Each structure stands twice: as C-alpha cells, then as structure tokens.
PDB file of C-alpha atoms in Angstrom:
ATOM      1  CA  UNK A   1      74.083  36.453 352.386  1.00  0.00           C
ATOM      2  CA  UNK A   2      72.895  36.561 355.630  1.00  0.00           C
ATOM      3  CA  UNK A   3      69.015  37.116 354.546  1.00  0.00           C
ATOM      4  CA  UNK A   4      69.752  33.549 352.908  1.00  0.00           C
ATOM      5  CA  UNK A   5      70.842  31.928 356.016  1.00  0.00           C
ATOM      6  CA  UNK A   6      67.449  31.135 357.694  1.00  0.00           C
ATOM      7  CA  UNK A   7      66.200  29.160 354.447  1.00  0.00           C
ATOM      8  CA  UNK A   8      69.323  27.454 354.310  1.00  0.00           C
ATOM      9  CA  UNK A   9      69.331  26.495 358.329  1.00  0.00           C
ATOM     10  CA  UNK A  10      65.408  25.473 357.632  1.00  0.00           C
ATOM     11  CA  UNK A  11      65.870  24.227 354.614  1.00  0.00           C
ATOM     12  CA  UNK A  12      69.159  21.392 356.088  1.00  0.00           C
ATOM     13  CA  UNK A  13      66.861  21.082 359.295  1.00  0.00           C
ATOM     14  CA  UNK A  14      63.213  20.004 357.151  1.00  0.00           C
ATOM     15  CA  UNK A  15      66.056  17.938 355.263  1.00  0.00           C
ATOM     16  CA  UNK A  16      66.861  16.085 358.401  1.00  0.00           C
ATOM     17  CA  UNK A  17      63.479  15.688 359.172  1.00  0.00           C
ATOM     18  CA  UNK A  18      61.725  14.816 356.080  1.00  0.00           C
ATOM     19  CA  UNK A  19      63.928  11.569 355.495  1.00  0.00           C
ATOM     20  CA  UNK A  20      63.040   9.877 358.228  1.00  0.00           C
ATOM     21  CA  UNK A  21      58.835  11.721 358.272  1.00  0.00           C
ATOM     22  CA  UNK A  22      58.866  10.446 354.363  1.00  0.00           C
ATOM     23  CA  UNK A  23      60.271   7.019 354.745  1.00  0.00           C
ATOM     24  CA  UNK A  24      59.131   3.796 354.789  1.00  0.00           C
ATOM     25  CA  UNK A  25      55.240   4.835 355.594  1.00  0.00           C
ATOM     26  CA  UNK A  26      54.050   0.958 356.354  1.00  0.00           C
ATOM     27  CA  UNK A  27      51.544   0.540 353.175  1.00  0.00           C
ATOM     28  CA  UNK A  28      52.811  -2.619 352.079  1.00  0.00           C
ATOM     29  CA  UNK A  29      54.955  -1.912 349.532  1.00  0.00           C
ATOM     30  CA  UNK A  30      58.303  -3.890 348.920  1.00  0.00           C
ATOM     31  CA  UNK A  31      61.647  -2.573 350.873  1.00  0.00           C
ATOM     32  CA  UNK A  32      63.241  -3.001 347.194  1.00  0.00           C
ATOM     33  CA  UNK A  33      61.343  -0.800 345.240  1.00  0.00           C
ATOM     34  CA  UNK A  34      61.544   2.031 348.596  1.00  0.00           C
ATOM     35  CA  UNK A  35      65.052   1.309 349.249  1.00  0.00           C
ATOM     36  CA  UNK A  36      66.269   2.196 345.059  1.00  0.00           C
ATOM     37  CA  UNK A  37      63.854   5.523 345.559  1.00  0.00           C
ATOM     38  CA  UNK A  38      65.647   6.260 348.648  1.00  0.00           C
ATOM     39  CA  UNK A  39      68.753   6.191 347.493  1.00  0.00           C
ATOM     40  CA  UNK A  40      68.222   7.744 343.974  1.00  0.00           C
ATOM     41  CA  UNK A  41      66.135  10.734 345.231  1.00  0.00           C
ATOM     42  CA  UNK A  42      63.645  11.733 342.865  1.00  0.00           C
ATOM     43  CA  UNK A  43      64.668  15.088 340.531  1.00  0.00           C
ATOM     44  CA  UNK A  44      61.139  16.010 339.018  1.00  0.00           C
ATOM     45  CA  UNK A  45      61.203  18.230 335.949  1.00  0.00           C
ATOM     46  CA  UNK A  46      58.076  19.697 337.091  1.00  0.00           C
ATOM     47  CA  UNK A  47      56.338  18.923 340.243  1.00  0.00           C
ATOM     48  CA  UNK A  48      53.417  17.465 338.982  1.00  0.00           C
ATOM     49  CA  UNK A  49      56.067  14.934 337.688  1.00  0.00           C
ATOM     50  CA  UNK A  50      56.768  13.752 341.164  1.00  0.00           C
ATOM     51  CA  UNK A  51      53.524  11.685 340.904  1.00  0.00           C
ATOM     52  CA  UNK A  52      55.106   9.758 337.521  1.00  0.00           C
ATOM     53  CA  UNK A  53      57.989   8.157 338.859  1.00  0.00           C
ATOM     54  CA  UNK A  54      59.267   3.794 338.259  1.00  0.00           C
ATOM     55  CA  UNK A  55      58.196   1.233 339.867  1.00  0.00           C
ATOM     56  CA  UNK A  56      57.720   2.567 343.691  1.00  0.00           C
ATOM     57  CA  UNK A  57      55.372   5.307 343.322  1.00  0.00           C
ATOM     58  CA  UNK A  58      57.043   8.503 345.261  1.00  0.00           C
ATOM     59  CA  UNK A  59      55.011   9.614 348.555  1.00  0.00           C
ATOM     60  CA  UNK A  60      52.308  12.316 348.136  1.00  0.00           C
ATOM     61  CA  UNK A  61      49.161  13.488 349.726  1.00  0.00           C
ATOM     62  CA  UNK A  62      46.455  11.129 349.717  1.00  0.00           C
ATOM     63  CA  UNK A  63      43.333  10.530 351.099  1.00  0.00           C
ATOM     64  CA  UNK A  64      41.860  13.248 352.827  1.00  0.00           C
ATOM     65  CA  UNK A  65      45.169  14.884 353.560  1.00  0.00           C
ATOM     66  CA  UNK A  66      45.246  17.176 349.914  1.00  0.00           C
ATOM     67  CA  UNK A  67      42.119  18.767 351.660  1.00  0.00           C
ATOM     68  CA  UNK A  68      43.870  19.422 355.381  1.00  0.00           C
ATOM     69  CA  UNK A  69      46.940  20.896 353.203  1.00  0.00           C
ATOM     70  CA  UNK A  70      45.019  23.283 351.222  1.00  0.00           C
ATOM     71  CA  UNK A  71      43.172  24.851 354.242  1.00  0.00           C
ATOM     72  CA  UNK A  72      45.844  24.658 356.030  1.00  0.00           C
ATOM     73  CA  UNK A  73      47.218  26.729 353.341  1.00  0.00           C
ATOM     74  CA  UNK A  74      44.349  29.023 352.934  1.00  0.00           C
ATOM     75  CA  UNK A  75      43.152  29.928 356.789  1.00  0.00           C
ATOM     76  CA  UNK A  76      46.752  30.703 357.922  1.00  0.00           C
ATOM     77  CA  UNK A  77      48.631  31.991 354.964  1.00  0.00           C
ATOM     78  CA  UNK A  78      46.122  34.112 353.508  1.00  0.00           C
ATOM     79  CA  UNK A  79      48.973  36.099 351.316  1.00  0.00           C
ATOM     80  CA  UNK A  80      49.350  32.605 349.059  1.00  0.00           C
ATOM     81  CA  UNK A  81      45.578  32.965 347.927  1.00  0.00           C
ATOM     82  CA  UNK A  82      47.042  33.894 344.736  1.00  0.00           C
ATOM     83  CA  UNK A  83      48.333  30.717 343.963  1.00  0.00           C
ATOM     84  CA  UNK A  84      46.097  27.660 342.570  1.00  0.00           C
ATOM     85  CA  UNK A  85      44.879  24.771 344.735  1.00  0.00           C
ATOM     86  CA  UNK A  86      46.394  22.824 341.886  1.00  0.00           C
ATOM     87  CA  UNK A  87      49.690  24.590 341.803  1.00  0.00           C
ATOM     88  CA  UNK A  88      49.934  24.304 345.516  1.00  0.00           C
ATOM     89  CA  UNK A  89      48.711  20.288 345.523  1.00  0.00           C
ATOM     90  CA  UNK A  90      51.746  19.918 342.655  1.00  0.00           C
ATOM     91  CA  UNK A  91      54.690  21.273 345.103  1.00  0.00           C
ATOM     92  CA  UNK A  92      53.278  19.365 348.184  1.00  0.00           C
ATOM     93  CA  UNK A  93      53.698  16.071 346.818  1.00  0.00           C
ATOM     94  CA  UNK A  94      56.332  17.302 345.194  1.00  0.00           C
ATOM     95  CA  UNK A  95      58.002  18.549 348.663  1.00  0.00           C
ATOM     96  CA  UNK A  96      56.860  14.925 349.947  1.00  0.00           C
ATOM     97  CA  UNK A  97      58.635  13.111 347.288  1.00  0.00           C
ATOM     98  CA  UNK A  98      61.748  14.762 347.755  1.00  0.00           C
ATOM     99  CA  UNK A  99      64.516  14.324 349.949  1.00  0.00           C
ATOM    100  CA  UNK A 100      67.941  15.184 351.059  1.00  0.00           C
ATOM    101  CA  UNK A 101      69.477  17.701 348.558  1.00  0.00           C
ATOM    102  CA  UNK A 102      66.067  16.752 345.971  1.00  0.00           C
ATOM    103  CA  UNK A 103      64.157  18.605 348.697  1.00  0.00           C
ATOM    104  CA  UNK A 104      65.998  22.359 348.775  1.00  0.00           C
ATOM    105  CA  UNK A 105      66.244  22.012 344.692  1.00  0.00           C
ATOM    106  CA  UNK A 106      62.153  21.696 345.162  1.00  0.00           C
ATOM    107  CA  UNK A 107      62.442  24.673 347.633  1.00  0.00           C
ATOM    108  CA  UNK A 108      64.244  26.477 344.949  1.00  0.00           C
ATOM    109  CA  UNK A 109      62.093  24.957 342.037  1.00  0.00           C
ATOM    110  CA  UNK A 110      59.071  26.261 343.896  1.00  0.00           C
ATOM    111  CA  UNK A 111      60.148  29.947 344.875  1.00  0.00           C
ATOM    112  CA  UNK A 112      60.758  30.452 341.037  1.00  0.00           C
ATOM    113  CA  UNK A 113      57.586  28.830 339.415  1.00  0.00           C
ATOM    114  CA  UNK A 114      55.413  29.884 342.369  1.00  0.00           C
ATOM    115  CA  UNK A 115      57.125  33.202 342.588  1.00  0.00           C
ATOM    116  CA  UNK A 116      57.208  33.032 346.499  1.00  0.00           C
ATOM    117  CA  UNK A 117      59.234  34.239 349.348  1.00  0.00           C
ATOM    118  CA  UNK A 118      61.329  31.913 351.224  1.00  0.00           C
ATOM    119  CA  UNK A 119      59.400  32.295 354.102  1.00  0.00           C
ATOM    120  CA  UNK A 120      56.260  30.994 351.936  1.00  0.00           C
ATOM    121  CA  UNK A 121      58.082  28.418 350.572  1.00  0.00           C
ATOM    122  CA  UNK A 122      59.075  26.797 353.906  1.00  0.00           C
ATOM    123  CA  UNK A 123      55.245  26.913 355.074  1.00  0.00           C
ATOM    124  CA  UNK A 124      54.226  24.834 352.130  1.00  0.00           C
ATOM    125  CA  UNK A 125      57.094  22.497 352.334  1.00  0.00           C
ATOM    126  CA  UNK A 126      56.521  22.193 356.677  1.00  0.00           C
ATOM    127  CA  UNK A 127      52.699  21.436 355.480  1.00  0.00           C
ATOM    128  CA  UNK A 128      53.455  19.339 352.992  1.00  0.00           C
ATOM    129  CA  UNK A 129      55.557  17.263 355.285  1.00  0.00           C
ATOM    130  CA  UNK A 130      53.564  17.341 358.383  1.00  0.00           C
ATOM    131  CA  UNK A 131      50.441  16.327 356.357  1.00  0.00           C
ATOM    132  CA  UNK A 132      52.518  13.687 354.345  1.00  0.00           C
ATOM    133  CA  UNK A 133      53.726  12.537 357.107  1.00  0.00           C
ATOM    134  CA  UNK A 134      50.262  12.091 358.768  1.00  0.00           C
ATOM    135  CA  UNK A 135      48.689  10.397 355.685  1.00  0.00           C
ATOM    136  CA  UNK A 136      51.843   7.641 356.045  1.00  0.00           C
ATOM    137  CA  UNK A 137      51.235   6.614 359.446  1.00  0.00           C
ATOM    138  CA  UNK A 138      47.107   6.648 359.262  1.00  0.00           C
ATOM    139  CA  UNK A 139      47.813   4.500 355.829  1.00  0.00           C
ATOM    140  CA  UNK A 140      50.046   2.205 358.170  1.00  0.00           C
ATOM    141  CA  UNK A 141      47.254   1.770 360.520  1.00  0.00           C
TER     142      UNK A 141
END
C-alpha cells in the first residue's frame, strides 16, 4: 500500500494542476464546445483516441511542442528508450486531454500498455503537461 501512495499523492496533485494548465488555452475556440469537454472529461479507449473526440477537439501537443516532449523524454529518461516516439506522442496528448479522475485512469491506462513504472509514468504525464501547457499559452499569443 504504501509503495502506492506517492503515485496516488502525484497523481491527485498533477490532477489539481492539469485542470487549470489544460483549460481554456486562448485559441479561439467557443466557451460552449470547452465548457461540455470540461465537464464530460474525455475516457479514450486508446490514447491515440484522445485526438478523435466531438465537436471541441481535446488539447494535445502541437506545433513544435511533440518535438520538446520527445527529447525531453529521450535526454533525461534514457530507461524509456524502449518505448516508440509514437507510443509516447499517443499518451502525451492523451495525458493532455485528460483531466480530473480521466487523468489517473490514463496514468493507469499507460503503466499497463506501456508497461512502465509509476515513477515513469508520472515523468511522461509532468512532460506532457508542462509542454501542453506551453503550446496553450504560445497558441494564445
């Protein structure tokens, strides 16, 4: 129990976070549209499907921020080189997409398919975000 404690604490904490980093990014979409994804959090069945979604298109990495993600990914977590850029792309935008409990069922979600360790998991989500995050407000620029 208690080795599941930290993912949980980072896990409720990136939830906390990620609502307000993934929110309303400024790129001219309608509130309507952003306000019915916000409160219907998306449940992919596979993370690429976080990219097919209605009307408001769910957030991802765009731009040049797939590119900062991925070497993120591969100059300071050099025991994830196993995994795909594509794989790894997938849960990012699927980490951006979700929220609230959507984004520790994508934690979970990515541990299994991805087969990694908690501790990888929350690198890739705390990527994801950050680099979401930073596409959003260079988009809202």
């Amino acid at each position: 129990m208690y080795k599941r404690l930290p993912v949980l604490a980072l896990c409720l904490a990136t939830a906390a976070l990620g609502i307000s980093a993934c929110d309303d990014s400024g790129d001219n979409r309608s509130g309507a549209p952003a306000r019915a994804a916000s409160t219907a959090p998306p449940s992919p069945e596979s993370p690429s499907a976080a990219s097919s979604g209605d009307d408001a298109k769910p957030r991802q990495l765009t731009g040049a921020m797939p590119a900062f993600f991925l070497k993120t990914i591969r100059d300071h977590y050099p025991d994830m080189d196993n995994i795909s850029d594509e794989k790894l792309l997938a849960h990012g935008n699927a980490f951006c997409a979700a929220e609230g409990q959507a984004l520790a069922d994508q934690a979970k979600k990515t541990m299994k398919e991805l087969g990694t360790t908690p501790k990888q998991t929350a690198r890739i989500m705390g990527s994801a975000h950050g680099y979401c995050r930073l596409g959003s407000t260079q988009s809202g620029n």
